[in-house]
PDB file of C-alpha atoms and ligand atoms in Angstrom:
ATOM      1  CA  MET S   1      28.422   0.053  -8.490  1.00 86.00           C
ATOM      2  CA  PRO S   2      31.936  -2.087  -7.350  1.00 90.00           C
ATOM      3  CA  GLU S   3      32.530  -5.100  -9.486  1.00 94.00           C
ATOM      4  CA  ASP S   4      30.827  -8.325  -8.208  1.00 96.00           C
ATOM      5  CA  HIS S   5      33.363 -11.070  -7.273  1.00 94.00           C
ATOM      6  CA  PHE S   6      30.828 -13.586  -5.569  1.00 95.00           C
ATOM      7  CA  GLY S   7      29.546 -14.944  -9.146  1.00 96.00           C
ATOM      8  CA  GLU S   8      27.573 -17.633  -9.323  1.00 96.00           C
ATOM      9  CA  GLU S   9      30.357 -20.226  -9.646  1.00 90.00           C
ATOM     10  CA  ILE S  10      32.184 -18.813  -6.096  1.00 92.00           C
ATOM     11  CA  ALA S  11      28.497 -18.834  -4.597  1.00 96.00           C
ATOM     12  CA  ALA S  12      27.859 -22.475  -5.218  1.00 93.00           C
ATOM     13  CA  ARG S  13      31.014 -23.701  -3.474  1.00 89.00           C
ATOM     14  CA  TYR S  14      31.119 -20.577  -0.586  1.00 94.00           C
ATOM     15  CA  ASP S  15      28.967 -22.613   2.073  1.00 95.00           C
ATOM     16  CA  ASP S  16      31.807 -25.690   2.834  1.00 90.00           C
ATOM     17  CA  PRO S  17      31.319 -27.214   5.906  1.00 91.00           C
ATOM     18  CA  SER S  18      34.433 -28.687   6.459  1.00 89.00           C
ATOM     19  CA  GLU S  19      35.628 -25.275   6.405  1.00 89.00           C
ATOM     20  CA  GLU S  20      36.515 -23.971   9.981  1.00 93.00           C
ATOM     21  CA  LEU S  21      34.980 -20.864   9.804  1.00 94.00           C
ATOM     22  CA  PHE S  22      31.503 -23.070   8.944  1.00 95.00           C
ATOM     23  CA  GLN S  23      31.806 -24.677  11.807  1.00 96.00           C
ATOM     24  CA  PRO S  24      29.633 -24.263  15.140  1.00 96.00           C
ATOM     25  CA  ALA S  25      32.875 -23.702  17.128  1.00 97.00           C
ATOM     26  CA  ALA S  26      33.798 -20.674  14.815  1.00 97.00           C
ATOM     27  CA  ILE S  27      30.089 -19.397  14.278  1.00 98.00           C
ATOM     28  CA  GLU S  28      28.574 -19.546  18.026  1.00 98.00           C
ATOM     29  CA  PRO S  29      31.307 -17.097  19.343  1.00 98.00           C
ATOM     30  CA  VAL S  30      30.223 -14.507  16.952  1.00 98.00           C
ATOM     31  CA  VAL S  31      26.772 -14.913  17.339  1.00 98.00           C
ATOM     32  CA  ASP S  32      27.183 -14.366  21.181  1.00 98.00           C
ATOM     33  CA  PHE S  33      29.008 -11.458  20.599  1.00 98.00           C
ATOM     34  CA  LEU S  34      26.312  -9.794  18.546  1.00 98.00           C
ATOM     35  CA  ALA S  35      23.383 -10.881  19.756  1.00 98.00           C
ATOM     36  CA  ALA S  36      24.368  -8.913  23.118  1.00 98.00           C
ATOM     37  CA  LEU S  37      25.482  -6.072  21.452  1.00 98.00           C
ATOM     38  CA  SER S  38      22.003  -5.506  19.379  1.00 98.00           C
ATOM     39  CA  GLY S  39      20.618  -5.427  23.011  1.00 95.00           C
ATOM     40  CA  GLY S  40      17.483  -6.510  21.842  1.00 95.00           C
ATOM     41  CA  GLY S  41      17.284  -4.101  18.319  1.00 98.00           C
ATOM     42  CA  ALA S  42      17.575  -4.969  14.957  1.00 98.00           C
ATOM     43  CA  ALA S  43      20.411  -5.946  13.238  1.00 98.00           C
ATOM     44  CA  LEU S  44      22.173  -5.101  10.321  1.00 99.00           C
ATOM     45  CA  GLU S  45      24.526  -7.062   7.759  1.00 99.00           C
ATOM     46  CA  LEU S  46      27.077  -5.030   5.249  1.00 99.00           C
ATOM     47  CA  GLY S  47      27.636  -8.658   2.688  1.00 98.00           C
ATOM     48  CA  ILE S  48      24.827 -11.006   4.698  1.00 98.00           C
ATOM     49  CA  GLY S  49      26.278 -13.075   1.910  1.00 98.00           C
ATOM     50  CA  THR S  50      24.694 -16.806   1.996  1.00 98.00           C
ATOM     51  CA  GLY S  51      23.729 -16.039   5.996  1.00 98.00           C
ATOM     52  CA  ARG S  52      26.599 -17.862   7.617  1.00 98.00           C
ATOM     53  CA  ILE S  53      26.277 -15.127  10.231  1.00 98.00           C
ATOM     54  CA  ALA S  54      23.054 -13.799   9.688  1.00 98.00           C
ATOM     55  CA  LEU S  55      20.972 -17.097  10.187  1.00 98.00           C
ATOM     56  CA  PRO S  56      21.895 -18.035  13.355  1.00 98.00           C
ATOM     57  CA  LEU S  57      21.809 -14.568  14.930  1.00 98.00           C
ATOM     58  CA  ALA S  58      18.102 -14.417  13.501  1.00 98.00           C
ATOM     59  CA  GLN S  59      17.716 -17.789  15.032  1.00 98.00           C
ATOM     60  CA  ARG S  60      18.682 -16.430  18.469  1.00 97.00           C
ATOM     61  CA  GLY S  61      15.791 -13.776  18.311  1.00 97.00           C
ATOM     62  CA  VAL S  62      17.570 -11.326  17.271  1.00 98.00           C
ATOM     63  CA  GLU S  63      15.905  -9.005  13.910  1.00 98.00           C
ATOM     64  CA  VAL S  64      18.727  -9.157  11.128  1.00 98.00           C
ATOM     65  CA  HIS S  65      18.324  -7.461   7.409  1.00 98.00           C
ATOM     66  CA  GLY S  66      21.195  -7.340   5.324  1.00 98.00           C
ATOM     67  CA  ILE S  67      22.650  -5.987   2.093  1.00 99.00           C
ATOM     68  CA  ASP S  68      24.677  -7.462  -0.637  1.00 98.00           C
ATOM     69  CA  LEU S  69      25.691  -6.525  -4.106  1.00 98.00           C
ATOM     70  CA  SER S  70      25.706 -10.527  -4.896  1.00 98.00           C
ATOM     71  CA  SER S  71      22.137 -12.170  -6.295  1.00 98.00           C
ATOM     72  CA  ALA S  72      24.210 -15.571  -6.583  1.00 98.00           C
ATOM     73  CA  MET S  73      25.256 -15.312  -2.337  1.00 98.00           C
ATOM     74  CA  VAL S  74      21.454 -13.931  -1.283  1.00 98.00           C
ATOM     75  CA  ALA S  75      19.740 -16.743  -3.629  1.00 98.00           C
ATOM     76  CA  ARG S  76      21.992 -19.192  -1.673  1.00 98.00           C
ATOM     77  CA  LEU S  77      20.745 -17.223   1.363  1.00 98.00           C
ATOM     78  CA  ARG S  78      16.947 -17.471   0.530  1.00 98.00           C
ATOM     79  CA  ALA S  79      17.394 -21.196  -0.254  1.00 98.00           C
ATOM     80  CA  LYS S  80      18.250 -21.909   3.266  1.00 98.00           C
ATOM     81  CA  PRO S  81      15.394 -22.589   6.246  1.00 97.00           C
ATOM     82  CA  GLY S  82      14.654 -18.766   7.535  1.00 97.00           C
ATOM     83  CA  GLY S  83      16.489 -17.214   4.614  1.00 98.00           C
ATOM     84  CA  ARG S  84      13.312 -15.752   3.156  1.00 98.00           C
ATOM     85  CA  ASP S  85      12.525 -14.115   6.005  1.00 97.00           C
ATOM     86  CA  ILE S  86      15.345 -11.458   6.305  1.00 98.00           C
ATOM     87  CA  PRO S  87      15.007  -8.795   4.082  1.00 98.00           C
ATOM     88  CA  VAL S  88      18.417  -8.045   2.183  1.00 98.00           C
ATOM     89  CA  VAL S  89      18.663  -5.041  -0.692  1.00 98.00           C
ATOM     90  CA  ILE S  90      20.997  -5.767  -3.690  1.00 98.00           C
ATOM     91  CA  GLY S  91      23.648  -3.095  -3.577  1.00 98.00           C
ATOM     92  CA  ASP S  92      26.484  -1.581  -3.040  1.00 98.00           C
ATOM     93  CA  PHE S  93      27.256  -1.635   1.278  1.00 98.00           C
ATOM     94  CA  ALA S  94      29.193   1.511   1.226  1.00 98.00           C
ATOM     95  CA  THR S  95      26.130   3.525  -0.372  1.00 98.00           C
ATOM     96  CA  ALA S  96      22.879   1.476  -0.227  1.00 98.00           C
ATOM     97  CA  ARG S  97      20.173   1.793   1.971  1.00 98.00           C
ATOM     98  CA  ALA S  98      17.912  -0.707   4.076  1.00 98.00           C
ATOM     99  CA  GLU S  99      15.125   0.561   5.642  1.00 98.00           C
ATOM    100  CA  GLY S 100      15.089   0.806   9.701  1.00 97.00           C
ATOM    101  CA  THR S 101      17.146   1.931  12.214  1.00 98.00           C
ATOM    102  CA  PHE S 102      19.261  -0.492  13.734  1.00 98.00           C
ATOM    103  CA  SER S 103      21.073  -0.987  17.024  1.00 98.00           C
ATOM    104  CA  LEU S 104      24.066  -2.842  15.109  1.00 98.00           C
ATOM    105  CA  ALA S 105      25.428  -2.723  11.585  1.00 99.00           C
ATOM    106  CA  TYR S 106      28.502  -5.088  11.099  1.00 99.00           C
ATOM    107  CA  LEU S 107      30.711  -6.235   8.789  1.00 98.00           C
ATOM    108  CA  VAL S 108      32.637  -9.771   9.278  1.00 98.00           C
ATOM    109  CA  PHE S 109      35.119 -12.368   7.168  1.00 97.00           C
ATOM    110  CA  ASN S 110      37.057  -9.042   5.923  1.00 97.00           C
ATOM    111  CA  THR S 111      34.587  -7.879   3.850  1.00 98.00           C
ATOM    112  CA  ILE S 112      35.806  -4.149   4.454  1.00 98.00           C
ATOM    113  CA  HIS S 113      38.775  -4.967   2.516  1.00 98.00           C
ATOM    114  CA  ASN S 114      36.415  -5.622  -0.806  1.00 98.00           C
ATOM    115  CA  LEU S 115      36.175  -1.665  -0.579  1.00 98.00           C
ATOM    116  CA  THR S 116      39.254  -1.226  -3.102  1.00 98.00           C
ATOM    117  CA  THR S 117      39.538   2.635  -2.526  1.00 98.00           C
ATOM    118  CA  GLN S 118      39.819   4.890   0.950  1.00 98.00           C
ATOM    119  CA  ASP S 119      36.678   6.429  -0.205  1.00 98.00           C
ATOM    120  CA  ALA S 120      34.684   3.736  -0.542  1.00 98.00           C
ATOM    121  CA  GLN S 121      35.415   2.456   3.015  1.00 98.00           C
ATOM    122  CA  VAL S 122      35.237   5.906   4.717  1.00 98.00           C
ATOM    123  CA  ALA S 123      31.920   5.913   2.628  1.00 98.00           C
ATOM    124  CA  CYS S 124      31.061   2.560   4.377  1.00 98.00           C
ATOM    125  CA  PHE S 125      31.022   3.554   7.825  1.00 99.00           C
ATOM    126  CA  ALA S 126      28.840   6.658   7.096  1.00 98.00           C
ATOM    127  CA  ASN S 127      26.322   4.683   5.638  1.00 98.00           C
ATOM    128  CA  ALA S 128      26.575   2.459   8.675  1.00 98.00           C
ATOM    129  CA  ALA S 129      26.753   5.415  10.984  1.00 98.00           C
ATOM    130  CA  ALA S 130      23.678   6.397   8.905  1.00 98.00           C
ATOM    131  CA  HIS S 131      21.664   3.502   9.910  1.00 98.00           C
ATOM    132  CA  LEU S 132      22.012   2.977  13.515  1.00 98.00           C
ATOM    133  CA  ARG S 133      20.194   4.795  16.176  1.00 98.00           C
ATOM    134  CA  PRO S 134      21.799   7.206  18.639  1.00 98.00           C
ATOM    135  CA  GLY S 135      24.057   4.832  20.321  1.00 98.00           C
ATOM    136  CA  GLY S 136      24.100   1.967  18.075  1.00 98.00           C
ATOM    137  CA  HIS S 137      26.985  -0.426  17.471  1.00 98.00           C
ATOM    138  CA  PHE S 138      29.294  -1.177  14.455  1.00 99.00           C
ATOM    139  CA  VAL S 139      31.424  -3.716  14.344  1.00 99.00           C
ATOM    140  CA  ILE S 140      34.100  -4.991  11.781  1.00 99.00           C
ATOM    141  CA  GLU S 141      36.019  -8.252  11.847  1.00 98.00           C
ATOM    142  CA  VAL S 142      39.278  -8.421   9.802  1.00 98.00           C
ATOM    143  CA  GLY S 143      42.759  -9.044   9.838  1.00 97.00           C
ATOM    144  CA  VAL S 144      45.774  -6.765  10.384  1.00 97.00           C
ATOM    145  CA  PRO S 145      47.897  -6.253   7.408  1.00 95.00           C
ATOM    146  CA  GLN S 146      50.504  -8.613   7.387  1.00 92.00           C
ATOM    147  CA  LEU S 147      53.047  -6.775   6.122  1.00 94.00           C
ATOM    148  CA  GLN S 148      55.780  -7.709   9.280  1.00 92.00           C
ATOM    149  CA  ARG S 149      55.615 -10.997   7.053  1.00 92.00           C
ATOM    150  CA  LEU S 150      56.923  -9.750   3.467  1.00 93.00           C
ATOM    151  CA  PRO S 151      60.512  -9.427   3.538  1.00 93.00           C
ATOM    152  CA  PRO S 152      62.071  -6.209   1.707  1.00 92.00           C
ATOM    153  CA  GLY S 153      61.738  -5.950  -1.804  1.00 93.00           C
ATOM    154  CA  GLU S 154      58.619  -9.000  -1.897  1.00 96.00           C
ATOM    155  CA  ARG S 155      55.269  -8.802  -2.961  1.00 96.00           C
ATOM    156  CA  VAL S 156      53.911 -12.046  -2.982  1.00 97.00           C
ATOM    157  CA  ARG S 157      53.038 -14.174   0.050  1.00 95.00           C
ATOM    158  CA  PRO S 158      51.213 -17.629   0.033  1.00 95.00           C
ATOM    159  CA  PHE S 159      48.259 -17.963   1.722  1.00 93.00           C
ATOM    160  CA  ALA S 160      47.301 -21.262   0.916  1.00 94.00           C
ATOM    161  CA  VAL S 161      49.106 -24.559  -0.240  1.00 96.00           C
ATOM    162  CA  THR S 162      47.157 -27.671   0.082  1.00 95.00           C
ATOM    163  CA  PRO S 163      46.494 -30.129  -2.166  1.00 95.00           C
ATOM    164  CA  THR S 164      43.197 -28.549  -4.295  1.00 93.00           C
ATOM    165  CA  HIS S 165      44.021 -24.599  -3.219  1.00 94.00           C
ATOM    166  CA  LEU S 166      46.928 -22.670  -4.123  1.00 97.00           C
ATOM    167  CA  GLY S 167      46.341 -19.136  -2.459  1.00 97.00           C
ATOM    168  CA  PHE S 168      48.954 -16.252  -3.410  1.00 97.00           C
ATOM    169  CA  ASP S 169      48.450 -12.625  -2.163  1.00 96.00           C
ATOM    170  CA  GLU S 170      49.983 -10.136  -4.323  1.00 97.00           C
ATOM    171  CA  TYR S 171      51.375  -6.951  -2.298  1.00 97.00           C
ATOM    172  CA  ASP S 172      51.032  -3.328  -3.773  1.00 97.00           C
ATOM    173  CA  ILE S 173      52.432  -1.020  -0.603  1.00 96.00           C
ATOM    174  CA  ALA S 174      52.648   1.954  -2.005  1.00 95.00           C
ATOM    175  CA  GLU S 175      48.753   1.615  -2.737  1.00 96.00           C
ATOM    176  CA  GLN S 176      47.861  -0.020  -0.237  1.00 97.00           C
ATOM    177  CA  GLY S 177      46.022  -2.661  -2.269  1.00 97.00           C
ATOM    178  CA  LEU S 178      46.771  -6.272  -2.477  1.00 96.00           C
ATOM    179  CA  ILE S 179      45.263  -8.882  -5.085  1.00 98.00           C
ATOM    180  CA  SER S 180      44.235 -12.725  -3.762  1.00 97.00           C
ATOM    181  CA  HIS S 181      45.126 -15.091  -6.590  1.00 98.00           C
ATOM    182  CA  HIS S 182      43.426 -18.577  -6.199  1.00 95.00           C
ATOM    183  CA  HIS S 183      44.055 -21.867  -8.105  1.00 97.00           C
ATOM    184  CA  GLU S 184      41.345 -24.150  -6.964  1.00 93.00           C
ATOM    185  CA  LEU S 185      40.795 -27.960  -7.836  1.00 94.00           C
ATOM    186  CA  VAL S 186      37.459 -27.992  -8.809  1.00 89.00           C
ATOM    187  CA  ASP S 187      35.725 -31.464 -10.197  1.00 90.00           C
ATOM    188  CA  GLY S 188      39.591 -32.279 -11.099  1.00 94.00           C
ATOM    189  CA  ALA S 189      40.398 -29.531 -13.042  1.00 96.00           C
ATOM    190  CA  TRP S 190      42.575 -26.302 -12.109  1.00 97.00           C
ATOM    191  CA  GLN S 191      40.396 -22.997 -11.594  1.00 93.00           C
ATOM    192  CA  ALA S 192      42.297 -19.987 -11.200  1.00 95.00           C
ATOM    193  CA  HIS S 193      40.411 -16.180  -9.767  1.00 93.00           C
ATOM    194  CA  SER S 194      41.523 -13.401  -8.108  1.00 96.00           C
ATOM    195  CA  VAL S 195      39.737 -10.718  -6.376  1.00 96.00           C
ATOM    196  CA  PRO S 196      41.547  -7.220  -5.251  1.00 98.00           C
ATOM    197  CA  PHE S 197      41.272  -5.667  -1.833  1.00 98.00           C
ATOM    198  CA  ARG S 198      42.176  -2.334  -0.026  1.00 98.00           C
ATOM    199  CA  TYR S 199      44.307  -3.563   3.455  1.00 98.00           C
ATOM    200  CA  VAL S 200      43.428  -1.265   6.562  1.00 98.00           C
ATOM    201  CA  TRP S 201      45.220  -0.425   9.520  1.00 97.00           C
ATOM    202  CA  PRO S 202      43.231  -0.288  12.771  1.00 98.00           C
ATOM    203  CA  ALA S 203      44.082   3.231  13.415  1.00 98.00           C
ATOM    204  CA  GLU S 204      42.711   4.160  10.093  1.00 98.00           C
ATOM    205  CA  LEU S 205      39.245   2.236  10.722  1.00 98.00           C
ATOM    206  CA  ASP S 206      39.272   4.570  14.032  1.00 98.00           C
ATOM    207  CA  LEU S 207      39.680   7.770  11.863  1.00 98.00           C
ATOM    208  CA  MET S 208      37.177   6.757   9.462  1.00 98.00           C
ATOM    209  CA  ALA S 209      35.040   5.951  12.160  1.00 98.00           C
ATOM    210  CA  ARG S 210      35.395   9.298  13.828  1.00 98.00           C
ATOM    211  CA  LEU S 211      34.870  10.368  10.606  1.00 98.00           C
ATOM    212  CA  ALA S 212      31.313   9.022  10.738  1.00 98.00           C
ATOM    213  CA  GLY S 213      31.083  10.689  14.282  1.00 98.00           C
ATOM    214  CA  MET S 214      31.382   6.900  16.074  1.00 98.00           C
ATOM    215  CA  THR S 215      34.200   6.476  18.370  1.00 98.00           C
ATOM    216  CA  LEU S 216      36.303   2.832  19.363  1.00 98.00           C
ATOM    217  CA  VAL S 217      34.542   1.114  22.407  1.00 98.00           C
ATOM    218  CA  GLU S 218      36.133  -2.283  21.922  1.00 98.00           C
ATOM    219  CA  ARG S 219      38.835  -3.977  20.084  1.00 98.00           C
ATOM    220  CA  TRP S 220      39.970  -7.715  20.774  1.00 98.00           C
ATOM    221  CA  ALA S 221      42.090 -10.306  18.819  1.00 98.00           C
ATOM    222  CA  GLY S 222      38.901 -12.499  18.349  1.00 98.00           C
ATOM    223  CA  TRP S 223      35.425 -12.776  19.014  1.00 98.00           C
ATOM    224  CA  GLY S 224      36.262 -14.918  22.738  1.00 97.00           C
ATOM    225  CA  ARG S 225      37.466 -11.173  23.869  1.00 98.00           C
ATOM    226  CA  GLU S 226      41.017 -12.339  23.307  1.00 98.00           C
ATOM    227  CA  PRO S 227      43.548  -9.107  24.538  1.00 98.00           C
ATOM    228  CA  PHE S 228      45.050  -7.340  21.624  1.00 98.00           C
ATOM    229  CA  THR S 229      48.195  -7.464  21.022  1.00 98.00           C
ATOM    230  CA  SER S 230      51.089  -6.329  18.621  1.00 97.00           C
ATOM    231  CA  ASP S 231      50.997 -10.387  17.657  1.00 96.00           C
ATOM    232  CA  SER S 232      47.540 -10.574  16.970  1.00 98.00           C
ATOM    233  CA  ARG S 233      46.746 -11.410  13.560  1.00 96.00           C
ATOM    234  CA  ASP S 234      43.220 -10.399  13.520  1.00 98.00           C
ATOM    235  CA  HIS S 235      41.199  -7.619  15.674  1.00 98.00           C
ATOM    236  CA  VAL S 236      37.407  -7.565  16.265  1.00 98.00           C
ATOM    237  CA  SER S 237      36.724  -3.567  16.378  1.00 99.00           C
ATOM    238  CA  VAL S 238      33.483  -2.089  17.998  1.00 99.00           C
ATOM    239  CA  TRP S 239      32.419   1.976  17.542  1.00 99.00           C
ATOM    240  CA  ARG S 240      29.468   3.164  19.139  1.00 98.00           C
ATOM    241  CA  ALA S 241      27.349   6.379  17.380  1.00 98.00           C
ATOM    242  CA  ALA S 242      26.953   9.142  19.700  1.00 96.00           C
ATOM    243  CA  SER S 243      23.868   8.938  21.751  1.00 92.00           C
TER     244      SER S 243
HETATM  245  C1  SAM P 301      33.607 -13.201   2.503  1.00 55.43           C
HETATM  246  S1  SAM P 301      31.748 -13.149   2.153  1.00 55.43           S
HETATM  247  C2  SAM P 301      31.282 -12.475   3.431  1.00 55.43           C
HETATM  248  C3  SAM P 301      29.563 -13.160   3.824  1.00 55.43           C
HETATM  249  C4  SAM P 301      29.105 -13.622   5.271  1.00 55.43           C
HETATM  250  N1  SAM P 301      29.239 -12.000   5.826  1.00 55.43           N
HETATM  251  C5  SAM P 301      30.011 -14.419   5.642  1.00 55.43           C
HETATM  252  O1  SAM P 301      30.047 -14.002   6.764  1.00 55.43           O
HETATM  253  O2  SAM P 301      29.973 -15.245   6.079  1.00 55.43           O
HETATM  254  C6  SAM P 301      32.061 -11.036   1.571  1.00 55.43           C
HETATM  255  C7  SAM P 301      30.698 -10.884   0.898  1.00 55.43           C
HETATM  256  O3  SAM P 301      30.143  -9.699   1.010  1.00 55.43           O
HETATM  257  C8  SAM P 301      29.791  -9.566   0.053  1.00 55.43           C
HETATM  258  N2  SAM P 301      30.193  -8.002  -0.639  1.00 55.43           N
HETATM  259  C9  SAM P 301      31.319  -7.559  -1.119  1.00 55.43           C
HETATM  260  N3  SAM P 301      31.404  -6.064  -1.619  1.00 55.43           N
HETATM  261  C10 SAM P 301      30.416  -5.726  -1.647  1.00 55.43           C
HETATM  262  C11 SAM P 301      29.837  -4.307  -1.644  1.00 55.43           C
HETATM  263  N4  SAM P 301      30.808  -3.242  -1.707  1.00 55.43           N
HETATM  264  N5  SAM P 301      28.853  -4.297  -1.492  1.00 55.43           N
HETATM  265  C12 SAM P 301      27.806  -5.644  -0.880  1.00 55.43           C
HETATM  266  N6  SAM P 301      28.035  -6.867  -0.486  1.00 55.43           N
HETATM  267  C13 SAM P 301      29.186  -6.428  -0.840  1.00 55.43           C
HETATM  268  C14 SAM P 301      30.349 -10.477  -1.132  1.00 55.43           C
HETATM  269  O4  SAM P 301      28.974 -10.624  -1.944  1.00 55.43           O
HETATM  270  C15 SAM P 301      29.711 -11.040   0.133  1.00 55.43           C
HETATM  271  O5  SAM P 301      28.582 -12.053  -0.511  1.00 55.43           O
END
């Protein structure tokens, strides 16, 4: 089982309504996009966490299931209204099996990067495909690797510099890995934690999808279907399983 980087301390402060990604303006377009794609069928969220997306999607009438490694995150989901109605398997979304067949599987908020080897990311695509009905869709939201912003010879880049949060990404280009280092001011004391990731390119994801019998059908720069260009920082990609 991979290491759980979302233990009690992280889970306790994960849902921060002041953060942009937790506000309705960020969540509604995601839910619109996913609800339309589910086409009335069931949806499976890989890395469901505290239900930031799963709960509003369920409130739209979509039957949502989830897989997550972190019991602490899922406990937060359970404590929210409607949270107990969502079946969740505690396990690794690269390998764990949820009961049922789904129209839609989705993995948002850069969480494919939490799988730190190419083998695990390939296995995740195979696992998503194994849960889909013929013609079902798999959606990923993830950043485009920001290597153009890293000057030659440098390997550390700041991503957060605020009075309460200092964050630095440390790149290992040869291994296609990065470690995000966080220093956060919590109750007047600085706390540090680091999380390892494997960044992955859009074309590499397409190949993983192809290995799992899926084909790219849409790629956007965001949930509002903004065009994906050479300058895009993120992408929302949709692959379809064979009919
Ligand atoms: C950044 S959070 C995203 C949670 C939720 N999807 C959201 O959008 O708010 C990543 C979640 O993925 C889970 N996770 C990370 N790696 C995982 C793995 N290999 N298998 C299952 N869950 C994993 C973490 O426990 C955490 O709940």
